[in-house]
Coordinates of C-alpha atoms in Angstrom, one line a residue:
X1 CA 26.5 -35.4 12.2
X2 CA 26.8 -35.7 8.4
X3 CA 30.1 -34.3 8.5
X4 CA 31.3 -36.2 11.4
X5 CA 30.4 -39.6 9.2
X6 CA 31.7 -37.9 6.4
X7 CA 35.1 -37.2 8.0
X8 CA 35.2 -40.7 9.5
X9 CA 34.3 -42.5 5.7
X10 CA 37.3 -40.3 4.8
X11 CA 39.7 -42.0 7.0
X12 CA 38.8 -45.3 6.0
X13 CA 39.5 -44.4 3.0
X14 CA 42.8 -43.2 3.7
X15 CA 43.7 -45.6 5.9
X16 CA 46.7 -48.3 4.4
X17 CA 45.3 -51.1 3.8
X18 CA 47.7 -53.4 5.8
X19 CA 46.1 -51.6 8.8
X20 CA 43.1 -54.1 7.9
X21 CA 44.8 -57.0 7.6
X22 CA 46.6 -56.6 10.5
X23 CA 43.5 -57.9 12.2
X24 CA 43.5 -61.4 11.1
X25 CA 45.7 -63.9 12.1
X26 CA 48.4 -65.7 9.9
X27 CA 47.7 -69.1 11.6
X28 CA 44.1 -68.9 11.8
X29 CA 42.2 -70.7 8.3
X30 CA 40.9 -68.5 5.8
X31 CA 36.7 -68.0 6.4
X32 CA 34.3 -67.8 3.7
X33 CA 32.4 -64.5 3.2
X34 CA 29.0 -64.4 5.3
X35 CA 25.5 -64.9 3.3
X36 CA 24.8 -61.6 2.3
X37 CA 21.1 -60.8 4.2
X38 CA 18.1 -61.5 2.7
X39 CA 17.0 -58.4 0.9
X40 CA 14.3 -56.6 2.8
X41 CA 13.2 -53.0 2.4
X42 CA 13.3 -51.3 5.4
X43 CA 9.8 -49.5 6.7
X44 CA 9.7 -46.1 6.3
X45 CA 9.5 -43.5 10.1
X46 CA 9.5 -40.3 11.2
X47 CA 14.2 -41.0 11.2
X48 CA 14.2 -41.6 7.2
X49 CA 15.2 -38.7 5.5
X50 CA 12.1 -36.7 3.8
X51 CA 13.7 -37.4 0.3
X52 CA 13.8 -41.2 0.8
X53 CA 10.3 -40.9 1.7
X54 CA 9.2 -38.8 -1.2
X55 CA 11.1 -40.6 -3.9
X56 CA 8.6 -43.8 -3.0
X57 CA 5.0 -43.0 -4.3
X58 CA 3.5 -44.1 -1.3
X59 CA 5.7 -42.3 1.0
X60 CA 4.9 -39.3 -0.8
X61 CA 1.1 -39.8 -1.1
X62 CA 1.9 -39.5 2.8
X63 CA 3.6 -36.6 3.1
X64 CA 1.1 -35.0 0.7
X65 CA -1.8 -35.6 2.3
X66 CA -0.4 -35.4 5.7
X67 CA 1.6 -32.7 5.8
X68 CA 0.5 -30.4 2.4
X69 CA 3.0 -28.4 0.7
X70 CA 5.6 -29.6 2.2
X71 CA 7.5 -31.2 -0.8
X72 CA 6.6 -28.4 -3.0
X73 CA 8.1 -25.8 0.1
X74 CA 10.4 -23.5 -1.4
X75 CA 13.7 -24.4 1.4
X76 CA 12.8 -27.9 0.5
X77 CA 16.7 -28.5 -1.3
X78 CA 17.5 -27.3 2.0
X79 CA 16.2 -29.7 4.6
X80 CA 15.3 -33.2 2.5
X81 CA 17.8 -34.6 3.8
X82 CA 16.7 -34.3 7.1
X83 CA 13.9 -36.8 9.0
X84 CA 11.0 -35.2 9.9
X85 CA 12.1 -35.3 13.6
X86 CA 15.4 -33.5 12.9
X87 CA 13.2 -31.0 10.9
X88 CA 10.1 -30.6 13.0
X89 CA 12.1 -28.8 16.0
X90 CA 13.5 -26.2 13.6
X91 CA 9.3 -25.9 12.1
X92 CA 8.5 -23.1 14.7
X93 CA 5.3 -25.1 15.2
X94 CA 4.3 -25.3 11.4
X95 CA 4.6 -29.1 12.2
X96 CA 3.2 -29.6 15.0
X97 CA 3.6 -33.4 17.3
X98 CA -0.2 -34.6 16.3
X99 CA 0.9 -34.6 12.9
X100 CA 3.7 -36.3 13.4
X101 CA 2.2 -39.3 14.8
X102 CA -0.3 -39.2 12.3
X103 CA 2.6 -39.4 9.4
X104 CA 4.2 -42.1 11.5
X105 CA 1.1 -44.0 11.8
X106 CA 0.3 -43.7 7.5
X107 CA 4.2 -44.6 6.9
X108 CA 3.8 -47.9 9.1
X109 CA 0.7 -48.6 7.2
X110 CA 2.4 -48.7 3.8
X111 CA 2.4 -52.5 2.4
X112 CA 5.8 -53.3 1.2

Protein backbone atom coordinates (compact mmCIF):
# COMPACT_ATOMS: atom_id res chain seq x y z
CA UNK A 1 0.00 0.00 0.00
CA UNK A 2 2.96 2.28 0.88
CA UNK A 3 4.31 1.89 -2.34
CA UNK A 4 1.18 2.27 -4.27
CA UNK A 5 0.79 5.95 -2.33
CA UNK A 6 4.27 6.36 -2.91
CA UNK A 7 4.12 5.79 -6.66
CA UNK A 8 0.90 7.92 -6.88
CA UNK A 9 2.79 11.18 -4.73
CA UNK A 10 5.33 10.53 -7.54
CA UNK A 11 3.08 11.44 -10.28
CA UNK A 12 1.88 14.36 -8.77
CA UNK A 13 4.90 15.44 -8.63
CA UNK A 14 5.66 14.83 -12.11
CA UNK A 15 2.71 15.92 -13.38
CA UNK A 16 3.03 19.69 -15.50
CA UNK A 17 1.58 21.92 -13.71
CA UNK A 18 -0.76 23.35 -16.40
CA UNK A 19 -2.52 19.88 -15.95
CA UNK A 20 -3.80 21.63 -12.63
CA UNK A 21 -4.86 24.63 -13.91
CA UNK A 22 -6.61 23.27 -16.46
CA UNK A 23 -9.35 22.67 -13.99
CA UNK A 24 -10.39 26.04 -13.28
CA UNK A 25 -12.18 28.15 -15.42
CA UNK A 26 -10.92 31.44 -17.19
CA UNK A 27 -14.36 33.10 -16.78
CA UNK A 28 -15.09 32.00 -13.39
CA UNK A 29 -13.71 34.79 -10.29
CA UNK A 30 -10.76 34.00 -8.52
CA UNK A 31 -11.79 32.21 -4.84
CA UNK A 32 -10.00 32.84 -1.74
CA UNK A 33 -8.17 29.97 -0.12
CA UNK A 34 -10.45 27.87 2.46
CA UNK A 35 -9.82 28.45 6.49
CA UNK A 36 -7.29 26.19 7.10
CA UNK A 37 -9.11 23.58 10.00
CA UNK A 38 -8.93 24.12 13.35
CA UNK A 39 -5.94 22.33 14.66
CA UNK A 40 -6.94 19.18 16.46
CA UNK A 41 -4.87 16.14 17.26
CA UNK A 42 -6.28 13.24 16.09
CA UNK A 43 -6.95 10.21 18.78
CA UNK A 44 -4.68 7.62 18.70
CA UNK A 45 -6.28 3.48 17.56
CA UNK A 46 -5.40 0.24 16.88
CA UNK A 47 -4.82 2.04 12.50
CA UNK A 48 -1.94 4.63 13.81
CA UNK A 49 1.22 3.41 13.10
CA UNK A 50 3.13 1.82 16.32
CA UNK A 51 5.82 4.59 15.93
CA UNK A 52 3.31 7.51 16.08
CA UNK A 53 2.01 5.94 19.14
CA UNK A 54 5.26 5.46 20.80
CA UNK A 55 6.77 8.81 20.00
CA UNK A 56 3.81 10.34 22.40
CA UNK A 57 4.61 9.43 26.17
CA UNK A 58 1.24 8.43 26.76
CA UNK A 59 0.87 6.29 23.78
CA UNK A 60 3.82 4.60 24.79
CA UNK A 61 3.03 4.19 28.60
CA UNK A 62 0.21 2.12 26.57
CA UNK A 63 2.04 0.02 24.62
CA UNK A 64 4.31 -0.69 27.50
CA UNK A 65 2.14 -1.72 29.92
CA UNK A 66 -0.15 -3.33 27.49
CA UNK A 67 1.64 -5.04 25.29
CA UNK A 68 5.45 -5.41 27.18
CA UNK A 69 8.43 -5.56 25.11
CA UNK A 70 7.11 -4.76 22.28
CA UNK A 71 8.99 -1.40 21.58
CA UNK A 72 12.15 -2.72 22.87
CA UNK A 73 11.46 -6.09 20.25
CA UNK A 74 14.41 -6.70 18.35
CA UNK A 75 12.38 -6.56 14.42
CA UNK A 76 10.87 -3.42 15.93
CA UNK A 77 12.72 -1.04 12.76
CA UNK A 78 10.99 -3.50 10.92
CA UNK A 79 7.26 -3.27 11.54
CA UNK A 80 6.83 0.45 13.40
CA UNK A 81 5.48 1.55 10.71
CA UNK A 82 2.77 -0.69 10.77
CA UNK A 83 -0.75 -0.29 13.07
CA UNK A 84 -1.14 -2.88 15.40
CA UNK A 85 -3.90 -4.36 13.20
CA UNK A 86 -1.67 -4.62 10.12
CA UNK A 87 0.91 -6.22 12.65
CA UNK A 88 -1.14 -8.41 14.82
CA UNK A 89 -2.11 -10.95 11.82
CA UNK A 90 1.56 -11.45 11.07
CA UNK A 91 2.04 -11.97 15.41
CA UNK A 92 1.41 -15.87 15.14
CA UNK A 93 -0.78 -15.24 18.21
CA UNK A 94 1.97 -13.37 20.34
CA UNK A 95 -0.83 -10.57 20.19
CA UNK A 96 -3.66 -11.99 20.71
CA UNK A 97 -7.45 -9.97 19.92
CA UNK A 98 -8.13 -9.38 23.97
CA UNK A 99 -5.22 -7.36 24.01
CA UNK A 100 -6.04 -5.54 21.28
CA UNK A 101 -9.10 -4.19 22.60
CA UNK A 102 -7.61 -3.61 25.77
CA UNK A 103 -4.84 -1.23 23.88
CA UNK A 104 -7.71 0.23 22.01
CA UNK A 105 -9.68 0.96 24.96
CA UNK A 106 -6.20 2.69 27.06
CA UNK A 107 -5.45 4.75 23.67
CA UNK A 108 -9.20 6.17 23.64
CA UNK A 109 -8.69 6.96 27.26
CA UNK A 110 -5.65 9.21 26.66
CA UNK A 111 -6.74 13.03 27.48
CA UNK A 112 -5.54 15.15 24.65
Amino acid sequence: MRTLNSLFALALLAAPLHAFAQTASASSPPTAPAAPAPATEAKMTLDTPLEQIAADPSGKAVLDKDLPGLSAHPMWESFKGMSLKELQPMSNGKIPVERLTLVASDLAAIKK
